Structures are given as C-alpha cells and as structure tokens.
Tab-separated table of C-alpha atoms and ligand atoms in Angstrom:
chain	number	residue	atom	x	y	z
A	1	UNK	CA	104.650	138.919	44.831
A	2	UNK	CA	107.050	141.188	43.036
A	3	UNK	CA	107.460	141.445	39.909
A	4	UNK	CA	110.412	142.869	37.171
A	5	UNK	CA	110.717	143.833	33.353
A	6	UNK	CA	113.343	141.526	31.630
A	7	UNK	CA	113.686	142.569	27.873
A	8	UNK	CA	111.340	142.419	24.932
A	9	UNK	CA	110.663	139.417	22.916
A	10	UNK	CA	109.024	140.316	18.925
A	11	UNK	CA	108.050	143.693	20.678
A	12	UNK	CA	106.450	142.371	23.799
A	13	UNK	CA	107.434	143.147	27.447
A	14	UNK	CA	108.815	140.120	29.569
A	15	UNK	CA	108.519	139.857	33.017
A	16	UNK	CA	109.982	138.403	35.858
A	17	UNK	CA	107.384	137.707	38.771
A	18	UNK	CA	109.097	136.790	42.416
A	19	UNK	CA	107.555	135.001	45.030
A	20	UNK	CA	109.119	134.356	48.434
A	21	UNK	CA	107.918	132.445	51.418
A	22	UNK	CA	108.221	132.514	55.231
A	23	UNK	CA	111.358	131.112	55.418
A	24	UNK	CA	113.122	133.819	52.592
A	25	UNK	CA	112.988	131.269	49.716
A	26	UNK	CA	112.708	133.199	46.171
A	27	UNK	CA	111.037	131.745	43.285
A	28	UNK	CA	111.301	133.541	39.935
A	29	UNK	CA	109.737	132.714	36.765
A	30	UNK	CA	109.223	134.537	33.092
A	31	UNK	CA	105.928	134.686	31.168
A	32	UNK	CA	108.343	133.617	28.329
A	33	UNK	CA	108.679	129.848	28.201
A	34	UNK	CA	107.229	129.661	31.840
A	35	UNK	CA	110.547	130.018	32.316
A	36	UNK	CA	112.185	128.681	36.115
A	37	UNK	CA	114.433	131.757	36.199
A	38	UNK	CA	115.801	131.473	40.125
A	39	UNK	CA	115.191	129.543	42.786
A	40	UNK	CA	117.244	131.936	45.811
A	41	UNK	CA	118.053	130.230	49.578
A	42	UNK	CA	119.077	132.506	52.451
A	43	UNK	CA	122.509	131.039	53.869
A	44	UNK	CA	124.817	132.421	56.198
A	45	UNK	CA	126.742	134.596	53.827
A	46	UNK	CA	123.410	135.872	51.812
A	47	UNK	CA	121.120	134.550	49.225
A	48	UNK	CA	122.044	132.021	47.301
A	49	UNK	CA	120.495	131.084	43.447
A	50	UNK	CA	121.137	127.771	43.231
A	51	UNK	CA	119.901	127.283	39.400
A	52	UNK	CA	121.891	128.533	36.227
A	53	UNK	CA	120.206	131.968	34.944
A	54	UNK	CA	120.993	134.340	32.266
A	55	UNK	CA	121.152	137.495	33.580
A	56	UNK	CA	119.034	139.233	30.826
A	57	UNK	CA	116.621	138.039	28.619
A	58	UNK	CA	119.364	137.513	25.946
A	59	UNK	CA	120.172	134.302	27.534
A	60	UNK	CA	116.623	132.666	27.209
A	61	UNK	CA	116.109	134.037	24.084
A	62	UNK	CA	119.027	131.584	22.221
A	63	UNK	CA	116.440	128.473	21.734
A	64	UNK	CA	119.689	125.658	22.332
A	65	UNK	CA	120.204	125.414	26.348
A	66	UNK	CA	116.801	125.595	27.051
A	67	UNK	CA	117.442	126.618	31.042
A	68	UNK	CA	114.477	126.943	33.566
A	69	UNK	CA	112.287	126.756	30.715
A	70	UNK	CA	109.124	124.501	30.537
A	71	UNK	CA	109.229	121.714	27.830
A	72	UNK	CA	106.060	120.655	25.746
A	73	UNK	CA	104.358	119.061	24.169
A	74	UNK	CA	106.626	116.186	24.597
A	75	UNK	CA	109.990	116.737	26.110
A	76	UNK	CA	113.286	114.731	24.910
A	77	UNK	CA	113.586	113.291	21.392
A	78	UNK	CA	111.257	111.539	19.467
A	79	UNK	CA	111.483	110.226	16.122
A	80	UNK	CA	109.441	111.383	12.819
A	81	UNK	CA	108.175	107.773	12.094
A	82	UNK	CA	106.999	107.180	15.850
A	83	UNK	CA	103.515	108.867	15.539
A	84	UNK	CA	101.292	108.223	13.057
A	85	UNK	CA	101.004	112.037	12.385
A	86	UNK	CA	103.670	114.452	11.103
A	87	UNK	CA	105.104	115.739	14.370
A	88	UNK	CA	107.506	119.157	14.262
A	89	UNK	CA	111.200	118.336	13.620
A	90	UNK	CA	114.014	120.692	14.585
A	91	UNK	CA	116.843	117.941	15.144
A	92	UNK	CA	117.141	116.242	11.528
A	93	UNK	CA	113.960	113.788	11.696
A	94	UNK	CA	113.450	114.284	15.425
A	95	UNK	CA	111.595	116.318	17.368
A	96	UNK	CA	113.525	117.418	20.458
A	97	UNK	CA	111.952	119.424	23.245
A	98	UNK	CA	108.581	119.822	20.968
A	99	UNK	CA	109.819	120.997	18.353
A	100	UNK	CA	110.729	124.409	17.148
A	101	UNK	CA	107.983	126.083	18.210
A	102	UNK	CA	106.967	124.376	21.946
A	103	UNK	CA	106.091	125.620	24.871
A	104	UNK	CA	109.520	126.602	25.217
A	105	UNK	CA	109.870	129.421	22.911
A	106	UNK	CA	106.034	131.051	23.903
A	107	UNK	CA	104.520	133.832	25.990
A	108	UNK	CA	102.780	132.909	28.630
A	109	UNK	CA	99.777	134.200	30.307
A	110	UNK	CA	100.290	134.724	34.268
A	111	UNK	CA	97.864	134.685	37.277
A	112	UNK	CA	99.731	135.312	40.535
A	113	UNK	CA	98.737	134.862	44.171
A	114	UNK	CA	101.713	134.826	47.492
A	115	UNK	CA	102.023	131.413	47.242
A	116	UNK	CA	101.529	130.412	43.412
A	117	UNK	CA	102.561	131.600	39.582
A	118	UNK	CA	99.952	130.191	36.806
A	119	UNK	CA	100.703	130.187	33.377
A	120	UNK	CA	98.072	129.432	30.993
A	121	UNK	CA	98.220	129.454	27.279
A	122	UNK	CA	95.866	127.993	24.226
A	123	UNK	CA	97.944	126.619	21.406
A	124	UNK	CA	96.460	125.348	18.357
A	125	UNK	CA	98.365	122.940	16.226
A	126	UNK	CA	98.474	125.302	13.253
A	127	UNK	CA	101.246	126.779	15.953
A	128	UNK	CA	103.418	124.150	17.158
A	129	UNK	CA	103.093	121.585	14.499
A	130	UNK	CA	101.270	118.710	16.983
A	131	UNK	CA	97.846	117.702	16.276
A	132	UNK	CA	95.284	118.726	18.613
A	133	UNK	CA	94.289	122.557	19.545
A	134	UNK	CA	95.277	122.441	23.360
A	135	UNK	CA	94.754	124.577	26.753
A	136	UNK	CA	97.737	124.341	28.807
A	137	UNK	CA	98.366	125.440	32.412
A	138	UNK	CA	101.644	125.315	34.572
A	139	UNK	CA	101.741	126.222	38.111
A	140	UNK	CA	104.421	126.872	40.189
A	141	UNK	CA	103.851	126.476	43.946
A	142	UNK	CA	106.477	127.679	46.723
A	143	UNK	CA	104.989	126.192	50.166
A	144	UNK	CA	105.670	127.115	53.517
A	145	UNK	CA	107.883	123.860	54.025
A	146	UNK	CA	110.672	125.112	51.230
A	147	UNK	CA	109.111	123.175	48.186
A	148	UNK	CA	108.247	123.867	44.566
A	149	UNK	CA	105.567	122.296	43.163
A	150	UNK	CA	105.338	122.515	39.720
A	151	UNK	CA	102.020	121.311	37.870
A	152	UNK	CA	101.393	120.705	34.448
A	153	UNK	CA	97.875	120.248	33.010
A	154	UNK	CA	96.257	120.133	29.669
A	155	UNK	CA	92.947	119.699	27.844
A	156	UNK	CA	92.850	118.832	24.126
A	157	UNK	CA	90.074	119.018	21.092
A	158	UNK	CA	91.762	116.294	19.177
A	159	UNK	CA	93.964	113.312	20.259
A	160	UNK	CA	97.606	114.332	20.873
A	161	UNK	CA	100.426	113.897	22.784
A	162	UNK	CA	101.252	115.356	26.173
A	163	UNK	CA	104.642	114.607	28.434
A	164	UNK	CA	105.889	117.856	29.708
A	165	UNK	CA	109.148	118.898	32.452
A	166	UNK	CA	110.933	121.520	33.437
A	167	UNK	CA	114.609	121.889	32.386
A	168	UNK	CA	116.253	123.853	35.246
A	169	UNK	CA	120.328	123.469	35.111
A	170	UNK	CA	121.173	122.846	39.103
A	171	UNK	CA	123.994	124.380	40.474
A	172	UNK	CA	124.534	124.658	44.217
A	173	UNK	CA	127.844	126.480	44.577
A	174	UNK	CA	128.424	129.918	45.692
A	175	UNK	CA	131.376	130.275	43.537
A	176	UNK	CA	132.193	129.646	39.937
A	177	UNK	CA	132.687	125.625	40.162
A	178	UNK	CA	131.333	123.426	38.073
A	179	UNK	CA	129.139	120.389	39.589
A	180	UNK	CA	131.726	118.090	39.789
A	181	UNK	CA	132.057	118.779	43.712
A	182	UNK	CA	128.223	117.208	44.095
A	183	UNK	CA	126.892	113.949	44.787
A	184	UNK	CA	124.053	112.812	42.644
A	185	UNK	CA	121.571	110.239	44.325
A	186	UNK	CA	118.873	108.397	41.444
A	187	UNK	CA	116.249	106.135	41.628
A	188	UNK	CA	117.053	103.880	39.053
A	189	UNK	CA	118.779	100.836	38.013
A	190	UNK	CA	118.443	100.868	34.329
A	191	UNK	CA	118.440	103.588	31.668
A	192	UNK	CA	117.503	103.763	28.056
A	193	UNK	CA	119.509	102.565	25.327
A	194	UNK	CA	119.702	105.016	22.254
A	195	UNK	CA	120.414	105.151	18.562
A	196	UNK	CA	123.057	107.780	17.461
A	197	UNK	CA	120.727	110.086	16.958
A	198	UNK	CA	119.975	110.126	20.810
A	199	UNK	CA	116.260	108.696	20.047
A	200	UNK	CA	115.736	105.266	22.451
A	201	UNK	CA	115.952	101.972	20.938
A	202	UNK	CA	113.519	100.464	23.544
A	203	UNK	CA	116.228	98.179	24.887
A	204	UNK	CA	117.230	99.095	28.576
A	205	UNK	CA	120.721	98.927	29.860
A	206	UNK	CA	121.718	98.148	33.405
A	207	UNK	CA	123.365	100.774	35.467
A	208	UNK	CA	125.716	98.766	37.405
A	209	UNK	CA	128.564	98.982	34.844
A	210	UNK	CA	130.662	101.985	33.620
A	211	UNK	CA	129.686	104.928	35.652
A	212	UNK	CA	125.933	104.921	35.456
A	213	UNK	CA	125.015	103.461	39.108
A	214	UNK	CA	123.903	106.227	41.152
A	215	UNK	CA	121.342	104.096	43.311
A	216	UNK	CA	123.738	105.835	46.437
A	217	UNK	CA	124.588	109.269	46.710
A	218	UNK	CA	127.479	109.301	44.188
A	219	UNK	CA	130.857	112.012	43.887
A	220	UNK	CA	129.896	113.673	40.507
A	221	UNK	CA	133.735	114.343	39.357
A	222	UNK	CA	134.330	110.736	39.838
A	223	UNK	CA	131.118	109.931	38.032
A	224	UNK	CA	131.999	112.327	35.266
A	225	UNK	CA	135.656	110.951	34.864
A	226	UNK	CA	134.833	107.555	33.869
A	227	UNK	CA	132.766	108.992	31.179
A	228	UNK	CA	136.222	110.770	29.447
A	229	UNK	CA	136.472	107.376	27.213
A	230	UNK	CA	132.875	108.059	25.914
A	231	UNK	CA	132.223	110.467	22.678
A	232	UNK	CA	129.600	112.328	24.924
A	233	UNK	CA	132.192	112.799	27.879
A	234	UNK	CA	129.305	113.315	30.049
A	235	UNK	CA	125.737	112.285	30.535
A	236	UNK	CA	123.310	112.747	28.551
A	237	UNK	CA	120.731	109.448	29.581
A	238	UNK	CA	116.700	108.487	30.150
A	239	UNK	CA	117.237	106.603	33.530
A	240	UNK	CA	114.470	104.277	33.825
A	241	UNK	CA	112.775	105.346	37.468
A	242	UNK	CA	112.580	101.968	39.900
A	243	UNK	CA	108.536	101.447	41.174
A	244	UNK	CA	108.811	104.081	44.437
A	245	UNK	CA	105.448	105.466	46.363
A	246	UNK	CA	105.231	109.244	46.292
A	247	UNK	CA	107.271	109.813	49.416
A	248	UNK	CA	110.328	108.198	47.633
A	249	UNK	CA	112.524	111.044	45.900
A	250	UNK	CA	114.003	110.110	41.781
A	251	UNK	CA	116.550	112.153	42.578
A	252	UNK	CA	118.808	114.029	45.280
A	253	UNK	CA	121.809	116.421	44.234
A	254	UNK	CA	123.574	117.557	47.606
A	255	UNK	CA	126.891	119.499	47.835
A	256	UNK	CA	127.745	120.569	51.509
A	257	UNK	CA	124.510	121.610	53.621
A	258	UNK	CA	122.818	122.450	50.380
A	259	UNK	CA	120.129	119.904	48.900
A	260	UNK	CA	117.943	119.732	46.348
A	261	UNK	CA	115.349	116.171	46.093
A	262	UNK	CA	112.882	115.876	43.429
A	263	UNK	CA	109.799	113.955	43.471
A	264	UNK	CA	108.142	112.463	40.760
A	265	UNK	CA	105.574	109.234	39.749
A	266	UNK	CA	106.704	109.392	36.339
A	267	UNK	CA	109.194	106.519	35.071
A	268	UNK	CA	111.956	108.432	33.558
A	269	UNK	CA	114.390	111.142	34.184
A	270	UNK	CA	117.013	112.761	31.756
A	271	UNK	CA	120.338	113.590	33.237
A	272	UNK	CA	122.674	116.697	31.206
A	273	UNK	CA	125.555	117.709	32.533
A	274	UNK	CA	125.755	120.594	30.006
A	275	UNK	CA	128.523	118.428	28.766
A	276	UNK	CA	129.373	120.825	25.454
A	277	UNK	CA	128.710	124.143	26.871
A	278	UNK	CA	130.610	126.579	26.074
A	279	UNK	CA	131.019	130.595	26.023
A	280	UNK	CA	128.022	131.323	23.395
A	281	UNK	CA	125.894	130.704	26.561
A	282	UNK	CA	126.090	133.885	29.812
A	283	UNK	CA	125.157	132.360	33.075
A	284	UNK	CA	126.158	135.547	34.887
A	285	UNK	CA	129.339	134.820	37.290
A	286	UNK	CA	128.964	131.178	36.565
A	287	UNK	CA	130.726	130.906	33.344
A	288	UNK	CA	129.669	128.416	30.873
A	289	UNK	CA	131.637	125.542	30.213
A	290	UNK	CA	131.222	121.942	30.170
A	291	UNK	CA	129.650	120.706	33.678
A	292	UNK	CA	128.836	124.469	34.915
A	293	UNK	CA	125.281	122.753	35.670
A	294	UNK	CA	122.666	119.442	36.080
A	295	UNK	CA	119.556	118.794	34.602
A	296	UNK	CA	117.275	116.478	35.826
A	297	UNK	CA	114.332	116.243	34.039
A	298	UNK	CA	111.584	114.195	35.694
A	299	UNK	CA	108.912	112.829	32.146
A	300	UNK	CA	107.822	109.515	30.826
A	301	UNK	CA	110.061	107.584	29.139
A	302	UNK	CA	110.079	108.848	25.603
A	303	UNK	CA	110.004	104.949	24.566
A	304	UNK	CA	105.890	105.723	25.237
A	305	UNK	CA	105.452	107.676	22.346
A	306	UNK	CA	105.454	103.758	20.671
A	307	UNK	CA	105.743	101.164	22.865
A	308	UNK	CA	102.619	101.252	25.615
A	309	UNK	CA	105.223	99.209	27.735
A	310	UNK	CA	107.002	102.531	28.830
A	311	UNK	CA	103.415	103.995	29.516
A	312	UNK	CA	101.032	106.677	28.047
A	313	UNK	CA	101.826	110.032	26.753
A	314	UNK	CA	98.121	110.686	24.955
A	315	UNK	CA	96.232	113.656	25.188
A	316	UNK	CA	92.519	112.805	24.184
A	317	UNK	CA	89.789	114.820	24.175
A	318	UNK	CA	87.905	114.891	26.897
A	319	UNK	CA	90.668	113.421	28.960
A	320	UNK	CA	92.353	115.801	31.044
A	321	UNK	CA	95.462	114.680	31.727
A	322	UNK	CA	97.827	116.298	35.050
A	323	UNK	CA	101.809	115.832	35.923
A	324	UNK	CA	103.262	117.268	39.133
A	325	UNK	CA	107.128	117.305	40.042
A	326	UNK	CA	107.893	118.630	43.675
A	327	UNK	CA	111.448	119.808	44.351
A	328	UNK	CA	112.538	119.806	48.428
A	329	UNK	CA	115.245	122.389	49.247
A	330	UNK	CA	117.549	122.311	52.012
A	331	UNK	CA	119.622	125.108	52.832
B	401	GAL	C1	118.565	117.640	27.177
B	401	GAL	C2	118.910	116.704	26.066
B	401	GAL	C3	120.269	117.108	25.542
B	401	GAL	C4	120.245	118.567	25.089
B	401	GAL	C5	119.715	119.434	26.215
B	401	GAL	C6	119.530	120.880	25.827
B	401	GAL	O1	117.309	117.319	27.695
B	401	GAL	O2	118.918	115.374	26.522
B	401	GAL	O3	120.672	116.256	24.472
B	401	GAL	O4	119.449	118.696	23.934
B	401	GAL	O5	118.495	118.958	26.673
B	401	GAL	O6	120.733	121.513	25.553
C-alpha cells in the first residue's frame, strides 16, 4: 500500500492510498468522499487509468460531477413528499445524491491492508439531514483475479434509509476521445419513466424503441446519436435490471481489448454520459466535454423509496443491511 497527500479540505490533509495487485492493477481512493480516484491497467504502451480523475483535489472538491465518489444515503433523486420525514434537498424539492451534505462531500476514516481500503465513518442525522444516527463502512477490495469489490454496509439507531453506489465516470481510451468509440452491453429491458424533474413516475418504459436497447453489446456513438432529438441529448436513465444469478454481469463497457463488467443483485442501474459537461470540470488530459465519460451506477431503483414493488431501501435498527458491486477488468 502506498499512499499520497492530495490537498486540504476545511484545513484537513487528504490522502490518496494505492493498492496494486499481482498482476500491476492500481487502485486509488481518497479519505474524502471514499472517493474511486484511479483504477490503472498495465498495457503494452504503459499504465493505463481507465476512470475520469481530477488531477488535484480541486476537482473533487466542486460538489456537481460527483466522480469516483461514494453516494449515500440514498443515491439518485428522490422527492421531498416520498418519505414520511423531511429528507435533505439540494435539487429544488429533491434530494439528489443524499443531499447536500452525503457521504459524498465527507472525510473518511481509512484502515488499509495489501489487498483492501476501509472507510468507516459515524454520521448522525443532525449532519446529513436523514433520520437515523448511522455507522457506515465501504470497502474496496482489489483481488488477485483483476476485480474490485466494493462493499457497502451500515448499522442504524433509528429507522432510515440506506441505497448507496459508487459514481466512477468510465473511460477506456488512451487518448483524449470521448466514449462514443465503446460498446455498452446492459442487463435490462425496461427503464424508469421520470417526471421533469428527473424523479421516477413508477411507470416503466420498454427499451426496445428509440435508442435505449442495449440487451447486446451496443456502438455508443450510434447509441448517443439517436438521442440528438431528445432535450437531454444523452442518457441520463434508471434501467430496470432483468432477474440474473450473481454470475450474470448488469453491465459490460468494452472498447478494443479493454473491458470493464460490473456485477450487481440490485435491480437498477443509472446510465450518465456526462451529457452537459463542460470546461468548469479538469479531468487532466481528458478534457471535459459532453460524453468525455460513463457512469454506471449499480442501486435499487429509487421507485423503492415508495413503492415496495421496486424493493427495500430501509435501514432499521438492529438490521444491518450490506450491498456489494464487483467490477471485472480486462486489459
Ligand atoms: C447522475 C444523475 C445525473 C447527474 C449526475 C451527476 O447520477 O443521474 O442527473 O446529477 O449524476 O452530475
């Protein structure tokens, strides 16, 4: 394990912690947000980073792109009258991302071994907004076999709600592209149909019209041109995730020998294609613009928060609850 300063946040020291396996695969994470920073694959021509990083701590402390960083409580939107508690808006009556002050925007503490990062933090509602004084704990694992593991787990004093990811921005090109030279692979025949301000209705659409069927491994430009017509001009969707066992990926992004497949039981992922991006955000030598990266962001549907249909996103006490996404890279 290696470890790196990166910046100050309110007068405390940041670090970067590095952890690389038998193979030469590089995970790096920050203490702030629990923050994916890299994940590096040796190729012919050198390492490779195939995720979009700020190259100083600048870039993860703007609050908007939310990059590498962990999400919680509950990540994507949902709406002020959903819960019968206040929850923490910071997107008109929504709460995006948990709110203005999730996990997102915290220090983390770290416990590091060779082979795993652990970040633990208490957070008591008084902080965040949520009800419920919780102990959180996210652990990143790089295995021998070239995966991340990446578990979430939480304990709570008072009923709440829990329904974390991880919102890494993929791109696998050496070069400046954007990721319209991938092809996207999903799980999924429906996705989630929303009201204008981006919160689901409940009502699923199918995927098989208008650009939204990626059941094969689909051309990402191609994808993305059919969306011109639309006001996002991009995507920006909860995919509902088809029933699959655990050795069925939700996802696959590929571009040349490069590969990235995510595993998942949860029954939603959120695809952004960073389709509004533009120069207020440094990625380093990729330069930010609209497509420069892809977020896949394995959670429960967000429908859950009021409709058991879509599944359970409670916290109770005494109830500890644990996610786990696993990433596969091939290189
Ligand atoms: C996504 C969300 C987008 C945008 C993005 C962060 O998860 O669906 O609407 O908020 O995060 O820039």
């Amino acid at each position: 394990m290696e470890t790196q300063a990166f910046g100050t946040i309110h007068g405390q020291a940041v670090t970067a912690y590095t952890l690389t396996n038998q193979h030469g695969v590089r995970l790096t994470c920050l203490d702030y947000g629990a923050t994916w920073l890299k994940l590096e694959v040796p190729t012919a021509v050198g390492r490779q980073n195939l995720l979009l990083t700020s190259p100083s701590f600048d870039g993860y402390a703007d609050p908007r792109s939310y990059h590498g960083k962990t999400i919680g409580r509950v990540a994507g939107r949902i709406g002020a009258d959903q819960y019968p508690q206040p929850l923490p808006a910071n997107e008109g009556t929504s709460t995006l991302h948990g709110g203005p002050h999730g996990f997102s925007t915290l220090m983390w503490a770290v416990q590091a071994t060779a082979e795993q990062l652990v970040f633990s933090r208490y957070i008591t509602s008084a902080e965040d907004g949520f009800p419920g004084d919780i102990d959180v704990k996210v652990t990143y694992t790089l295995t021998a076999n070239d995966d991340v593991l990446i578990d979430f787990d939480a304990n709570t004093d008072q009923p709440t709600l829990f329904n974390p990811t991880n919102h890494a921005y993929w791109n696998l090109n050496a070069g400046d592209e954007t990721i319209q030279n991938h092809q996207l692979m999903l799980n999924s025949h429906q996705r989630f149909a929303v009201q204008t301000n981006k919160v689901p209705t409940g009502e699923l659409l199918d995927n098989a019209h208008g650009g939204f069927d990626f059941s094969h491994p689909t051309d990402l430009g191609a994808a993305l041109a059919t969306m011109q017509t639309t006001a996002e001009k991009g995507y920006d969707d909860i995919f509902l995730v088809a029933p699959h066992t655990a050795s069925e990926p939700v996802a696959k992004l590929t571009q040349g020998k490069l590969g990235v497949t995510m595993y998942s039981r949860r029954n939603a992922l959120v695809v952004f294609t960073a389709n509004a991006f533009g120069d207020e955000l440094d990625f380093g030598e990729k330069t930010s613009r609209p497509y420069i990266g892809i977020a896949l962001e394995a959670q429960t549907a967000p429908s859950a928060v009021a409709d058991p249909r879509y599944g359970d996103i409670t916290l109770l006490p005494g109830q500890p609850r644990h996610e786990q996404v696993r990433y596969h890279f091939e290189y």
